[in-house]
mmCIF file of C-alpha atoms in Angstrom:
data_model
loop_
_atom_site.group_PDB
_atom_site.id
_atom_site.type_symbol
_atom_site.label_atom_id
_atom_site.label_comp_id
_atom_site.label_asym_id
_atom_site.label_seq_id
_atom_site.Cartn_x
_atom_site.Cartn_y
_atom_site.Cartn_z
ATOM 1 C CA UNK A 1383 86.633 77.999 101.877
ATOM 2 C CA UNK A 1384 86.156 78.786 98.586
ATOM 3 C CA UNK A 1385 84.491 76.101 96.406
ATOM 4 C CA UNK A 1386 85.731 76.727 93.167
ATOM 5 C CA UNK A 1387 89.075 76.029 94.463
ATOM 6 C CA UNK A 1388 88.169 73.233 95.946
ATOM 7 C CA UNK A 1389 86.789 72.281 92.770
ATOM 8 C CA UNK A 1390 89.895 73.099 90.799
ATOM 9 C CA UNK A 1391 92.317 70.977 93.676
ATOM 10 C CA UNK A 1392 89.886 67.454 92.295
ATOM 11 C CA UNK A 1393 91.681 66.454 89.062
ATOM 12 C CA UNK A 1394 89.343 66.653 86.252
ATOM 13 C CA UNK A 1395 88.944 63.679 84.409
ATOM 14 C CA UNK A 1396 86.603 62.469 82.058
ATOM 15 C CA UNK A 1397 83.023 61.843 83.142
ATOM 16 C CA UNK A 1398 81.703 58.111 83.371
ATOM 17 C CA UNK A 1399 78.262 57.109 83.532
ATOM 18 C CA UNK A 1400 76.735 53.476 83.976
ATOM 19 C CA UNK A 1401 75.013 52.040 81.251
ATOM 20 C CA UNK A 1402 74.394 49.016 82.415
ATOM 21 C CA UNK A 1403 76.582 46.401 84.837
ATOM 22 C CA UNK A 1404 78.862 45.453 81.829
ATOM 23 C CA UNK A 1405 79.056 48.752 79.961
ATOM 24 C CA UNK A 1406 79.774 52.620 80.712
ATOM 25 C CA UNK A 1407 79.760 55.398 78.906
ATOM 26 C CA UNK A 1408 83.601 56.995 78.670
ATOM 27 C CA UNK A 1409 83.089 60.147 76.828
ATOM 28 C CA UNK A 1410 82.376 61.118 73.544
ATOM 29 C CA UNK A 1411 83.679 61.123 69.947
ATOM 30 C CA UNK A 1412 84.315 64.288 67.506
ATOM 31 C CA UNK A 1413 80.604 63.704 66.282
ATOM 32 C CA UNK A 1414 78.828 63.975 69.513
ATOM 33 C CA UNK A 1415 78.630 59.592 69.671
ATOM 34 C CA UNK A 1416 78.774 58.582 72.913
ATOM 35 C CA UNK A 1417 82.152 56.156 73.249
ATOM 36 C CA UNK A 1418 81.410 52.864 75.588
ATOM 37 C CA UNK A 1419 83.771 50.524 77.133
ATOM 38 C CA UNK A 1420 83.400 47.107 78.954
ATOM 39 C CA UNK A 1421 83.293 47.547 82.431
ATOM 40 C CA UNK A 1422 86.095 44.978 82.243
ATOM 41 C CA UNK A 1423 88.402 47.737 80.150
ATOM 42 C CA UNK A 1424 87.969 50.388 82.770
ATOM 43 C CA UNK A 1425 90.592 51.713 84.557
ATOM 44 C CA UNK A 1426 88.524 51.884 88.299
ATOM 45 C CA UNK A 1427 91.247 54.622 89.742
ATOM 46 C CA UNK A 1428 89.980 57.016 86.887
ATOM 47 C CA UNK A 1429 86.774 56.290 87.082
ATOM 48 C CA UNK A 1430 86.328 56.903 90.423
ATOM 49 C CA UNK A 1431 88.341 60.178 90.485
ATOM 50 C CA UNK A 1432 85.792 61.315 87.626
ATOM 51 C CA UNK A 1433 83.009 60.078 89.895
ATOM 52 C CA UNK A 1434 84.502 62.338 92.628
ATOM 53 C CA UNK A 1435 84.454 65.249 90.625
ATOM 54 C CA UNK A 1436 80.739 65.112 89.242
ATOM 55 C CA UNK A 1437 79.913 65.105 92.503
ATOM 56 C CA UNK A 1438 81.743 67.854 93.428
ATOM 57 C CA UNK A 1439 80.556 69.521 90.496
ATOM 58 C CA UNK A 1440 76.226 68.511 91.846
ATOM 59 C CA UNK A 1441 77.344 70.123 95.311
ATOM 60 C CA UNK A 1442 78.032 73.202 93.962
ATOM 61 C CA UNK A 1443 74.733 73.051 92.134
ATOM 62 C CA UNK A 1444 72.627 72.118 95.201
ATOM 63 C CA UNK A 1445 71.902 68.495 93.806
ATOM 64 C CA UNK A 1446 72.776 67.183 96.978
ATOM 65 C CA UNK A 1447 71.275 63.454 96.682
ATOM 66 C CA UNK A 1448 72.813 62.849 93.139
ATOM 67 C CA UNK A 1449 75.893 63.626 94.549
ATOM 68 C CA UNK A 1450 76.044 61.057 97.331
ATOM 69 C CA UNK A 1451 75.138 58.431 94.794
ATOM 70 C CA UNK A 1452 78.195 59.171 92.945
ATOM 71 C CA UNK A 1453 80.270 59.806 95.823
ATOM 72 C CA UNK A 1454 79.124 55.975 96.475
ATOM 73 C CA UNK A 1455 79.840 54.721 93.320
ATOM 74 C CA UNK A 1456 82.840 56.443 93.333
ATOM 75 C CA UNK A 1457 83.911 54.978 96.632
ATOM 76 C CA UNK A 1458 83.079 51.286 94.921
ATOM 77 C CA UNK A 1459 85.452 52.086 92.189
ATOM 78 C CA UNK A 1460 88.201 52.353 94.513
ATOM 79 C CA UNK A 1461 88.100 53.535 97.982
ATOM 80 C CA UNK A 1462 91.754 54.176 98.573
ATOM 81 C CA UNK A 1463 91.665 57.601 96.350
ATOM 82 C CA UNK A 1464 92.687 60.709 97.827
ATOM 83 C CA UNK A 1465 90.343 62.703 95.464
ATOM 84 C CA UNK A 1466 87.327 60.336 96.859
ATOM 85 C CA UNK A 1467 88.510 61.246 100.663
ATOM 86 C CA UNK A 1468 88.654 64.644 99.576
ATOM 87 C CA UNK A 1469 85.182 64.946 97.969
ATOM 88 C CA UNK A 1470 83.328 62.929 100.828
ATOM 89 C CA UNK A 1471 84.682 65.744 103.179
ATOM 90 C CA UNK A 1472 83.682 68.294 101.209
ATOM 91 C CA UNK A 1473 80.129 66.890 100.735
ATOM 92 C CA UNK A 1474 79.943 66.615 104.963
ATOM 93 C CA UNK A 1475 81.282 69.959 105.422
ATOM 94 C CA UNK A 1476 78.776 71.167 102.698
ATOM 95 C CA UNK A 1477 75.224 69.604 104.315
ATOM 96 C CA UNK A 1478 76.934 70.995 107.531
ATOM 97 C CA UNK A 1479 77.507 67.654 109.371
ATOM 98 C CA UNK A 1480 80.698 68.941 111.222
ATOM 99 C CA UNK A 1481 81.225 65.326 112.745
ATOM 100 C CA UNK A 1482 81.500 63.497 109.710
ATOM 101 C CA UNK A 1483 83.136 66.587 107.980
ATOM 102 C CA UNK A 1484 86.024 66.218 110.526
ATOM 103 C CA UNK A 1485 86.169 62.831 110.441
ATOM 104 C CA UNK A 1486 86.780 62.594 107.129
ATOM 105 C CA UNK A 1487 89.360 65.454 106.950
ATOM 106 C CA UNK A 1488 91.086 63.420 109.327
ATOM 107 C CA UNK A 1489 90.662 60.198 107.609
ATOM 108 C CA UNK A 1490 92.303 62.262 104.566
ATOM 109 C CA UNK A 1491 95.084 63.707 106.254
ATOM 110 C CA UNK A 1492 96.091 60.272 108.149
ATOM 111 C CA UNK A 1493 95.817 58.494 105.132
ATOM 112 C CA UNK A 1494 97.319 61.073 103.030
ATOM 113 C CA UNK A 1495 100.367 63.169 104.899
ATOM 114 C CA UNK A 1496 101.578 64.262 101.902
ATOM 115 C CA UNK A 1497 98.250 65.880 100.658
ATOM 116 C CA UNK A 1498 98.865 69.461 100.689
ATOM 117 C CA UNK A 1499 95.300 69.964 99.114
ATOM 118 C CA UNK A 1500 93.716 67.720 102.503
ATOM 119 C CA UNK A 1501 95.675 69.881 104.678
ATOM 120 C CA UNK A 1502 94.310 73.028 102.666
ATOM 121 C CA UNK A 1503 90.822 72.147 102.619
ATOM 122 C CA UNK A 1504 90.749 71.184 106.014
ATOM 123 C CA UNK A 1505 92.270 74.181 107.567
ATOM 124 C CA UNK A 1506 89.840 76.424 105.609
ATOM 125 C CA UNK A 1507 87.471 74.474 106.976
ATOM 126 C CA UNK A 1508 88.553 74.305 110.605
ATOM 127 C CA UNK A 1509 89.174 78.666 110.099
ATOM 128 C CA UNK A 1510 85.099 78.317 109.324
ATOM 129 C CA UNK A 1511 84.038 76.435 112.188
ATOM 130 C CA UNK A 1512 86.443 79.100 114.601
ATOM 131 C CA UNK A 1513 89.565 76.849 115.028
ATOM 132 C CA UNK A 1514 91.662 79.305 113.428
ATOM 133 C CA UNK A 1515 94.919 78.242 115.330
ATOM 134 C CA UNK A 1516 94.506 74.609 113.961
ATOM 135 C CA UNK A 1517 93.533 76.008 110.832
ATOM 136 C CA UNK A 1518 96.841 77.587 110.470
ATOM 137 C CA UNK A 1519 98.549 74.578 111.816
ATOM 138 C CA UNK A 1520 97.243 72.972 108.489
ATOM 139 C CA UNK A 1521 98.469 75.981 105.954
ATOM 140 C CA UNK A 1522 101.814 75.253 107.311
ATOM 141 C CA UNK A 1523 102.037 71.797 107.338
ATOM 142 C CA UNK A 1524 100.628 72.338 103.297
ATOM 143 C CA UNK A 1525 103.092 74.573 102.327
ATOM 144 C CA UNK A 1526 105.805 72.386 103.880
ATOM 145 C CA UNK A 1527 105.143 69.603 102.228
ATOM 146 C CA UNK A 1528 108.428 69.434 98.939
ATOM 147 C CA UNK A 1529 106.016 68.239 96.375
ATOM 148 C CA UNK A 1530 103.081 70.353 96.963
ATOM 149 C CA UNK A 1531 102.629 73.108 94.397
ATOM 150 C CA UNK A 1532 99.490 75.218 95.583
ATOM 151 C CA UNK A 1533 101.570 77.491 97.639
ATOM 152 C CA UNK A 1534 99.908 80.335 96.690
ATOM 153 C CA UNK A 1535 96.329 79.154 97.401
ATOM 154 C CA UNK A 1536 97.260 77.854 100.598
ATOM 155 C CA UNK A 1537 98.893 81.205 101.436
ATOM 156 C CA UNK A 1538 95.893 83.188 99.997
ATOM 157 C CA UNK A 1539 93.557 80.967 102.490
ATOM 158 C CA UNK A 1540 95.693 81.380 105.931
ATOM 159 C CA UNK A 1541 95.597 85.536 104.829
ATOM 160 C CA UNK A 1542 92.104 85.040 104.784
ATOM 161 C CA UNK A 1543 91.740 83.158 107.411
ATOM 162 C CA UNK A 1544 94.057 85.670 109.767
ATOM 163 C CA UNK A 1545 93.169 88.665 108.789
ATOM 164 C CA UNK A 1546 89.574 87.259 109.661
ATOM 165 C CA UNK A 1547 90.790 86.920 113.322
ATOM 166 C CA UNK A 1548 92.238 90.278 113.562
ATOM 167 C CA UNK A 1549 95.647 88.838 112.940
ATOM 168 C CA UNK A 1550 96.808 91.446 110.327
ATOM 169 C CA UNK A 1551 100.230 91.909 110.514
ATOM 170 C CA UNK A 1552 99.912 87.894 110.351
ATOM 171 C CA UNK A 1553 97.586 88.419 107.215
ATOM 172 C CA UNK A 1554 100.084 90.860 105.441
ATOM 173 C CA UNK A 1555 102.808 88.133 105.585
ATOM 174 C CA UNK A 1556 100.347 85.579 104.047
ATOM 175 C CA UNK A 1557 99.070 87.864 101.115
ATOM 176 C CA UNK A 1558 102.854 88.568 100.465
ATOM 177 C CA UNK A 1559 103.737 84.923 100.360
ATOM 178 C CA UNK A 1560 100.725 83.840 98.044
ATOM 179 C CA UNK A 1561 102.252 86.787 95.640
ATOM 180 C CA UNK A 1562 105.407 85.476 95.971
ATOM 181 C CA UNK A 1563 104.544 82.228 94.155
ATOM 182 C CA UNK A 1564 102.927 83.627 91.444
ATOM 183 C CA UNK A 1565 99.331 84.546 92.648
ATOM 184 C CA UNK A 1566 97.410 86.045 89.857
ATOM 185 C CA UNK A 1567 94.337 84.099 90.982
ATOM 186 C CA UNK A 1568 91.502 87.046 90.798
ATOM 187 C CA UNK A 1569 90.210 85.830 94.633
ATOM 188 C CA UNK A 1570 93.793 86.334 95.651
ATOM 189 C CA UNK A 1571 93.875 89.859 94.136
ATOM 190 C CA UNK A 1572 89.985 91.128 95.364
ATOM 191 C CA UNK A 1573 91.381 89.868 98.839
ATOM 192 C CA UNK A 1574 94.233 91.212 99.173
ATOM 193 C CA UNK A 1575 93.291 94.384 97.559
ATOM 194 C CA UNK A 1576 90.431 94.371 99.764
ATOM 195 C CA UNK A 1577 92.284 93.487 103.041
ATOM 196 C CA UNK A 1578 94.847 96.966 101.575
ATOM 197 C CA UNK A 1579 92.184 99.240 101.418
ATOM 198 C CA UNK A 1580 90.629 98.497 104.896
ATOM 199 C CA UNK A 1581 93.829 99.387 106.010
ATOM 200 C CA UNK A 1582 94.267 102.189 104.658
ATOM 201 C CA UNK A 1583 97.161 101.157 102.247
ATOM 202 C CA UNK A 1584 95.207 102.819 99.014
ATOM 203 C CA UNK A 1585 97.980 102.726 96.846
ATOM 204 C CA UNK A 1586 98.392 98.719 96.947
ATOM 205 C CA UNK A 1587 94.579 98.319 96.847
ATOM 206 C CA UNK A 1588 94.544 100.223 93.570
ATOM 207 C CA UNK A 1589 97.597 98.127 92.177
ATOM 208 C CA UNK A 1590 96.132 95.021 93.038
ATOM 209 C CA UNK A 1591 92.883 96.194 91.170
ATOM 210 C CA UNK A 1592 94.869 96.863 88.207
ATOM 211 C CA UNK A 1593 96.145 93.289 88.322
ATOM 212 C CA UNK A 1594 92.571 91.608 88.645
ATOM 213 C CA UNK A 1595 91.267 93.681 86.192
ATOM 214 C CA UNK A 1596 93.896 91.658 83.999
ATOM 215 C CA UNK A 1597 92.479 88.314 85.366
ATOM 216 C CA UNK A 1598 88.843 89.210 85.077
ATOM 217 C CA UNK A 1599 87.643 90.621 82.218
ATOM 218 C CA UNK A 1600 83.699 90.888 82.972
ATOM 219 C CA UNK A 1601 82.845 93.370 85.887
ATOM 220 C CA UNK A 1602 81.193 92.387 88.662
ATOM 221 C CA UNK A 1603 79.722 94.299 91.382
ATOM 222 C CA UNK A 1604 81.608 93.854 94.489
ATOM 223 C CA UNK A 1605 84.682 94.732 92.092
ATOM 224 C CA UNK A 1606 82.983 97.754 90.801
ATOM 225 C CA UNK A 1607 82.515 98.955 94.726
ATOM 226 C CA UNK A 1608 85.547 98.639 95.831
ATOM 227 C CA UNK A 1609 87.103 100.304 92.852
ATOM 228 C CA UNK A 1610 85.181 103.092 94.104
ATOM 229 C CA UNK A 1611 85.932 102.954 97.629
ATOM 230 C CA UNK A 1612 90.051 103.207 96.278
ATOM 231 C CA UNK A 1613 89.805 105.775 94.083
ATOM 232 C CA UNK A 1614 87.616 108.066 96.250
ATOM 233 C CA UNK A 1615 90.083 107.287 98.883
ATOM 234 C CA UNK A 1616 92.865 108.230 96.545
ATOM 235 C CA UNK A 1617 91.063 111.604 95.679
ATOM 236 C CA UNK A 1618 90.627 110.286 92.216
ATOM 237 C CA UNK A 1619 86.450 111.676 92.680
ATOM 238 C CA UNK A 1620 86.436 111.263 88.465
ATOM 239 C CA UNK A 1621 87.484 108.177 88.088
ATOM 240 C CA UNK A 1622 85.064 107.062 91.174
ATOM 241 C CA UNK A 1623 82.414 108.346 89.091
ATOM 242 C CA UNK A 1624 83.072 106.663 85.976
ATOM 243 C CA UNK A 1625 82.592 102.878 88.209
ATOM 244 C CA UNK A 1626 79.823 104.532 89.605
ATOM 245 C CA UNK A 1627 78.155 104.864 86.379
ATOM 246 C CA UNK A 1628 79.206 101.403 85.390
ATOM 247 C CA UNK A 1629 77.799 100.105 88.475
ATOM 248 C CA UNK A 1630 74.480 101.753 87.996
ATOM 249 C CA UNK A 1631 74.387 100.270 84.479
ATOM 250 C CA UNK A 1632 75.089 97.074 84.477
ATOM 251 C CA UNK A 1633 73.717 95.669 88.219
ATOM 252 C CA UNK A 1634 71.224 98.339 88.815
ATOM 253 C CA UNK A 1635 69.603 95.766 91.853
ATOM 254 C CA UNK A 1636 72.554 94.819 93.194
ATOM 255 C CA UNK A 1637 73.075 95.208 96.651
ATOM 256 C CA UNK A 1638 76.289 97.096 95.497
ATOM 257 C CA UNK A 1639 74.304 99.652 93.816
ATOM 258 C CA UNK A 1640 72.102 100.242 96.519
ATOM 259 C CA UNK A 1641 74.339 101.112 98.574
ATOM 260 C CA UNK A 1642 76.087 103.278 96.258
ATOM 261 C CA UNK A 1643 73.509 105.343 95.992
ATOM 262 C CA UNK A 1644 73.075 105.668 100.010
ATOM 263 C CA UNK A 1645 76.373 106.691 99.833
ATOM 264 C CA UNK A 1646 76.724 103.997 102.231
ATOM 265 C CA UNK A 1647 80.740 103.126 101.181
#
Protein backbone atom coordinates (compact mmCIF):
# COMPACT_ATOMS: atom_id res chain seq x y z
CA UNK A 1 0.00 0.00 0.00
CA UNK A 2 1.01 3.19 -0.70
CA UNK A 3 1.91 5.40 2.31
CA UNK A 4 1.25 8.68 1.20
CA UNK A 5 -2.24 7.69 0.80
CA UNK A 6 -2.44 6.32 3.79
CA UNK A 7 -1.15 9.44 5.03
CA UNK A 8 -3.62 11.58 3.17
CA UNK A 9 -6.86 9.04 4.47
CA UNK A 10 -5.59 10.45 8.55
CA UNK A 11 -7.30 13.87 8.79
CA UNK A 12 -4.77 16.47 9.28
CA UNK A 13 -5.19 18.46 12.15
CA UNK A 14 -3.16 20.70 13.98
CA UNK A 15 -0.10 19.38 15.79
CA UNK A 16 -0.09 19.29 19.75
CA UNK A 17 2.81 18.93 21.84
CA UNK A 18 3.02 18.60 25.78
CA UNK A 19 4.43 21.27 27.61
CA UNK A 20 3.92 20.25 30.71
CA UNK A 21 0.79 18.18 32.54
CA UNK A 22 -1.38 21.41 32.58
CA UNK A 23 -0.32 23.07 29.34
CA UNK A 24 0.19 22.14 25.48
CA UNK A 25 1.28 23.76 22.80
CA UNK A 26 -1.80 24.19 20.02
CA UNK A 27 -0.12 25.78 17.15
CA UNK A 28 1.18 28.93 16.35
CA UNK A 29 0.29 32.61 15.80
CA UNK A 30 0.95 34.89 12.52
CA UNK A 31 4.36 35.86 14.25
CA UNK A 32 5.82 32.49 14.69
CA UNK A 33 4.57 32.59 18.89
CA UNK A 34 3.80 29.44 19.91
CA UNK A 35 -0.20 29.52 21.10
CA UNK A 36 -0.79 27.34 24.53
CA UNK A 37 -3.92 26.14 26.02
CA UNK A 38 -4.85 24.51 29.43
CA UNK A 39 -4.93 21.02 29.17
CA UNK A 40 -8.38 21.58 30.66
CA UNK A 41 -9.46 23.67 27.22
CA UNK A 42 -8.44 20.86 24.96
CA UNK A 43 -10.64 19.20 22.90
CA UNK A 44 -8.99 15.31 23.55
CA UNK A 45 -10.80 13.91 20.12
CA UNK A 46 -8.56 16.50 18.18
CA UNK A 47 -5.80 16.11 19.93
CA UNK A 48 -5.49 12.71 19.61
CA UNK A 49 -6.33 12.59 15.86
CA UNK A 50 -3.29 15.17 15.53
CA UNK A 51 -1.29 12.78 17.69
CA UNK A 52 -2.22 10.03 15.16
CA UNK A 53 -1.04 11.83 12.36
CA UNK A 54 2.54 12.93 13.67
CA UNK A 55 3.01 9.62 14.06
CA UNK A 56 2.10 8.67 10.89
CA UNK A 57 4.03 11.39 9.61
CA UNK A 58 7.65 9.78 12.03
CA UNK A 59 6.80 6.31 10.26
CA UNK A 60 7.28 7.52 7.09
CA UNK A 61 10.50 9.09 8.25
CA UNK A 62 11.90 5.93 9.93
CA UNK A 63 11.53 7.49 13.54
CA UNK A 64 9.99 4.49 14.60
CA UNK A 65 10.21 4.90 18.60
CA UNK A 66 8.90 8.59 18.54
CA UNK A 67 6.12 7.37 16.85
CA UNK A 68 4.89 4.78 19.32
CA UNK A 69 5.12 7.40 22.01
CA UNK A 70 2.66 9.43 20.24
CA UNK A 71 0.64 6.68 19.05
CA UNK A 72 0.42 6.19 23.07
CA UNK A 73 -0.37 9.46 23.91
CA UNK A 74 -2.63 9.57 21.30
CA UNK A 75 -4.43 6.47 22.44
CA UNK A 76 -4.68 8.34 26.14
CA UNK A 77 -6.40 11.19 24.51
CA UNK A 78 -9.12 9.07 23.43
CA UNK A 79 -8.96 5.54 22.47
CA UNK A 80 -12.25 5.19 20.68
CA UNK A 81 -10.85 7.18 17.40
CA UNK A 82 -10.94 5.59 14.18
CA UNK A 83 -7.86 7.64 12.99
CA UNK A 84 -5.92 6.16 16.27
CA UNK A 85 -7.10 2.41 15.15
CA UNK A 86 -6.02 3.29 11.86
CA UNK A 87 -2.51 4.60 12.66
CA UNK A 88 -1.69 1.74 15.27
CA UNK A 89 -2.27 -0.67 12.25
CA UNK A 90 -0.31 1.05 10.11
CA UNK A 91 2.62 1.34 12.58
CA UNK A 92 2.31 -2.87 13.05
CA UNK A 93 2.09 -3.43 9.47
CA UNK A 94 5.10 -0.99 9.06
CA UNK A 95 7.78 -2.78 11.76
CA UNK A 96 6.32 -5.93 10.00
CA UNK A 97 4.53 -7.51 13.02
CA UNK A 98 1.77 -9.18 10.82
CA UNK A 99 -0.05 -10.43 14.11
CA UNK A 100 -0.61 -7.27 15.64
CA UNK A 101 -0.99 -5.62 12.13
CA UNK A 102 -4.06 -7.91 11.62
CA UNK A 103 -5.29 -7.60 14.76
CA UNK A 104 -5.63 -4.24 14.67
CA UNK A 105 -7.12 -4.04 11.11
CA UNK A 106 -9.62 -6.15 12.55
CA UNK A 107 -10.11 -4.27 15.67
CA UNK A 108 -10.70 -1.24 13.08
CA UNK A 109 -13.01 -2.80 10.86
CA UNK A 110 -15.25 -4.39 13.83
CA UNK A 111 -15.29 -1.30 15.49
CA UNK A 112 -15.66 0.75 12.49
CA UNK A 113 -18.03 -1.01 9.58
CA UNK A 114 -18.53 2.00 8.04
CA UNK A 115 -14.76 2.88 7.57
CA UNK A 116 -14.17 2.67 3.99
CA UNK A 117 -10.51 3.93 4.63
CA UNK A 118 -10.06 0.57 7.39
CA UNK A 119 -11.41 -1.58 4.78
CA UNK A 120 -8.91 0.12 2.19
CA UNK A 121 -5.91 -0.04 4.17
CA UNK A 122 -6.47 -3.37 5.22
CA UNK A 123 -7.08 -4.98 1.94
CA UNK A 124 -3.88 -3.37 0.56
CA UNK A 125 -2.41 -4.79 3.23
CA UNK A 126 -3.82 -8.30 3.15
CA UNK A 127 -2.94 -8.03 -1.18
CA UNK A 128 0.85 -7.55 0.46
CA UNK A 129 0.97 -10.36 2.69
CA UNK A 130 -0.66 -12.74 -0.54
CA UNK A 131 -4.36 -12.79 0.57
CA UNK A 132 -5.39 -11.19 -2.49
CA UNK A 133 -8.98 -12.76 -2.49
CA UNK A 134 -9.64 -11.20 1.02
CA UNK A 135 -7.98 -8.25 -0.08
CA UNK A 136 -10.55 -7.74 -2.68
CA UNK A 137 -13.26 -8.75 -0.35
CA UNK A 138 -12.24 -5.44 1.48
CA UNK A 139 -12.18 -3.01 -1.85
CA UNK A 140 -15.69 -4.06 -2.22
CA UNK A 141 -17.02 -3.85 0.97
CA UNK A 142 -15.14 0.03 0.78
CA UNK A 143 -16.64 1.04 -2.17
CA UNK A 144 -20.05 -0.16 -0.95
CA UNK A 145 -20.18 1.61 1.84
CA UNK A 146 -23.02 5.15 0.81
CA UNK A 147 -20.90 7.59 2.64
CA UNK A 148 -17.50 6.64 1.63
CA UNK A 149 -15.94 8.99 -0.91
CA UNK A 150 -12.41 7.43 -1.83
CA UNK A 151 -13.83 5.40 -4.58
CA UNK A 152 -11.25 6.04 -6.75
CA UNK A 153 -8.33 5.13 -4.44
CA UNK A 154 -9.93 2.10 -3.41
CA UNK A 155 -10.45 1.18 -7.08
CA UNK A 156 -6.85 2.26 -8.01
CA UNK A 157 -5.61 -0.26 -5.06
CA UNK A 158 -7.81 -3.55 -6.03
CA UNK A 159 -6.26 -2.72 -9.96
CA UNK A 160 -3.13 -2.92 -8.35
CA UNK A 161 -3.65 -5.44 -6.36
CA UNK A 162 -5.23 -7.76 -9.41
CA UNK A 163 -3.33 -7.05 -11.98
CA UNK A 164 -0.49 -8.10 -9.44
CA UNK A 165 -2.09 -11.63 -9.39
CA UNK A 166 -2.38 -11.97 -13.03
CA UNK A 167 -6.00 -11.00 -12.81
CA UNK A 168 -6.00 -8.47 -15.75
CA UNK A 169 -9.09 -8.42 -17.30
CA UNK A 170 -10.08 -8.03 -13.42
CA UNK A 171 -7.42 -5.13 -13.25
CA UNK A 172 -8.81 -3.32 -16.44
CA UNK A 173 -12.28 -3.08 -14.76
CA UNK A 174 -10.65 -1.58 -11.59
CA UNK A 175 -8.43 1.09 -13.43
CA UNK A 176 -11.70 1.99 -15.36
CA UNK A 177 -13.70 2.39 -12.22
CA UNK A 178 -11.00 4.53 -10.28
CA UNK A 179 -11.26 6.86 -13.65
CA UNK A 180 -14.68 6.85 -13.44
CA UNK A 181 -14.76 8.80 -10.15
CA UNK A 182 -12.53 11.28 -11.03
CA UNK A 183 -8.96 9.75 -10.68
CA UNK A 184 -6.40 12.28 -11.55
CA UNK A 185 -4.25 11.05 -8.67
CA UNK A 186 -0.60 10.83 -10.52
CA UNK A 187 -0.14 6.99 -8.82
CA UNK A 188 -3.45 6.22 -10.44
CA UNK A 189 -2.24 7.51 -13.84
CA UNK A 190 1.72 5.91 -13.72
CA UNK A 191 -0.33 2.64 -12.87
CA UNK A 192 -2.61 2.44 -15.06
CA UNK A 193 -0.54 3.77 -17.80
CA UNK A 194 1.94 1.36 -16.77
CA UNK A 195 -0.39 -1.70 -16.44
CA UNK A 196 -1.54 -0.27 -20.61
CA UNK A 197 1.72 -0.46 -21.89
CA UNK A 198 2.62 -3.99 -20.55
CA UNK A 199 -0.21 -4.91 -22.41
CA UNK A 200 0.42 -3.71 -25.24
CA UNK A 201 -2.42 -1.02 -25.31
CA UNK A 202 0.26 1.94 -26.34
CA UNK A 203 -2.17 4.32 -27.24
CA UNK A 204 -3.87 4.50 -23.59
CA UNK A 205 -0.40 4.33 -21.96
CA UNK A 206 0.55 7.47 -23.86
CA UNK A 207 -2.87 9.22 -22.94
CA UNK A 208 -2.58 8.45 -19.49
CA UNK A 209 1.03 9.98 -19.60
CA UNK A 210 -0.34 13.04 -20.98
CA UNK A 211 -2.71 13.25 -18.03
CA UNK A 212 0.07 12.76 -15.25
CA UNK A 213 2.20 14.97 -16.86
CA UNK A 214 -0.72 17.49 -15.90
CA UNK A 215 -0.60 16.23 -12.23
CA UNK A 216 3.14 16.18 -11.89
CA UNK A 217 4.99 18.84 -12.92
CA UNK A 218 8.72 17.77 -11.85
CA UNK A 219 10.06 14.65 -13.81
CA UNK A 220 11.03 11.82 -12.24
CA UNK A 221 12.78 8.88 -13.47
CA UNK A 222 10.57 5.96 -13.56
CA UNK A 223 8.19 8.53 -15.48
CA UNK A 224 10.89 9.49 -17.82
CA UNK A 225 11.35 5.47 -18.67
CA UNK A 226 8.30 4.63 -19.33
CA UNK A 227 7.65 7.61 -21.51
CA UNK A 228 10.25 6.03 -23.47
CA UNK A 229 9.17 2.59 -23.46
CA UNK A 230 5.50 4.24 -25.11
CA UNK A 231 6.77 6.24 -27.52
CA UNK A 232 9.37 3.77 -28.89
CA UNK A 233 6.55 1.39 -28.88
CA UNK A 234 4.46 3.87 -30.76
CA UNK A 235 7.33 4.38 -33.38
CA UNK A 236 7.64 7.88 -32.11
CA UNK A 237 11.98 7.01 -32.03
CA UNK A 238 12.25 11.22 -31.79
CA UNK A 239 10.30 11.88 -29.23
CA UNK A 240 11.92 8.69 -27.28
CA UNK A 241 15.03 10.48 -27.69
CA UNK A 242 14.15 13.73 -26.42
CA UNK A 243 13.17 11.71 -22.62
CA UNK A 244 16.18 10.01 -23.22
CA UNK A 245 18.16 13.07 -23.09
CA UNK A 246 16.14 14.35 -20.21
CA UNK A 247 16.75 11.25 -18.41
CA UNK A 248 20.46 11.37 -18.89
CA UNK A 249 20.39 14.96 -17.58
CA UNK A 250 18.69 15.21 -14.80
CA UNK A 251 19.18 11.48 -12.89
CA UNK A 252 22.33 10.52 -14.57
CA UNK A 253 22.74 7.54 -11.50
CA UNK A 254 19.53 6.49 -11.54
CA UNK A 255 18.84 3.06 -11.95
CA UNK A 256 16.54 4.34 -14.83
CA UNK A 257 19.39 5.70 -16.65
CA UNK A 258 21.40 2.80 -16.39
CA UNK A 259 19.39 0.87 -17.88
CA UNK A 260 18.67 3.18 -20.58
CA UNK A 261 21.79 3.11 -21.68
CA UNK A 262 21.92 -0.94 -21.71
CA UNK A 263 19.17 -0.57 -23.77
CA UNK A 264 17.74 -2.76 -21.26
CA UNK A 265 13.78 -1.35 -21.79
Amino acid sequence: MNKYILLSAISALLMTACVSRHEIIVGKDSNGKEIVQEIGYIDKEKASIARAKLAVNQINEGRITDAKKNLEIASDYDSSSEYVYLAWSYYYQSVKDEKNAVSWYEKTISLFPESGTGHTNYGSYLCALGRHEEAEEHFLKAVAIPSYSDMSRTYEEAAVCAYQYKKVDKAKIYFERAMDYGGTSPSLLYSYAKFSYLNNDFEKADSLMILFDKQVYKDNPAALLLKIKIATALGQYATAEIFGRKLLHKFPNSTEAKQYKKGEY
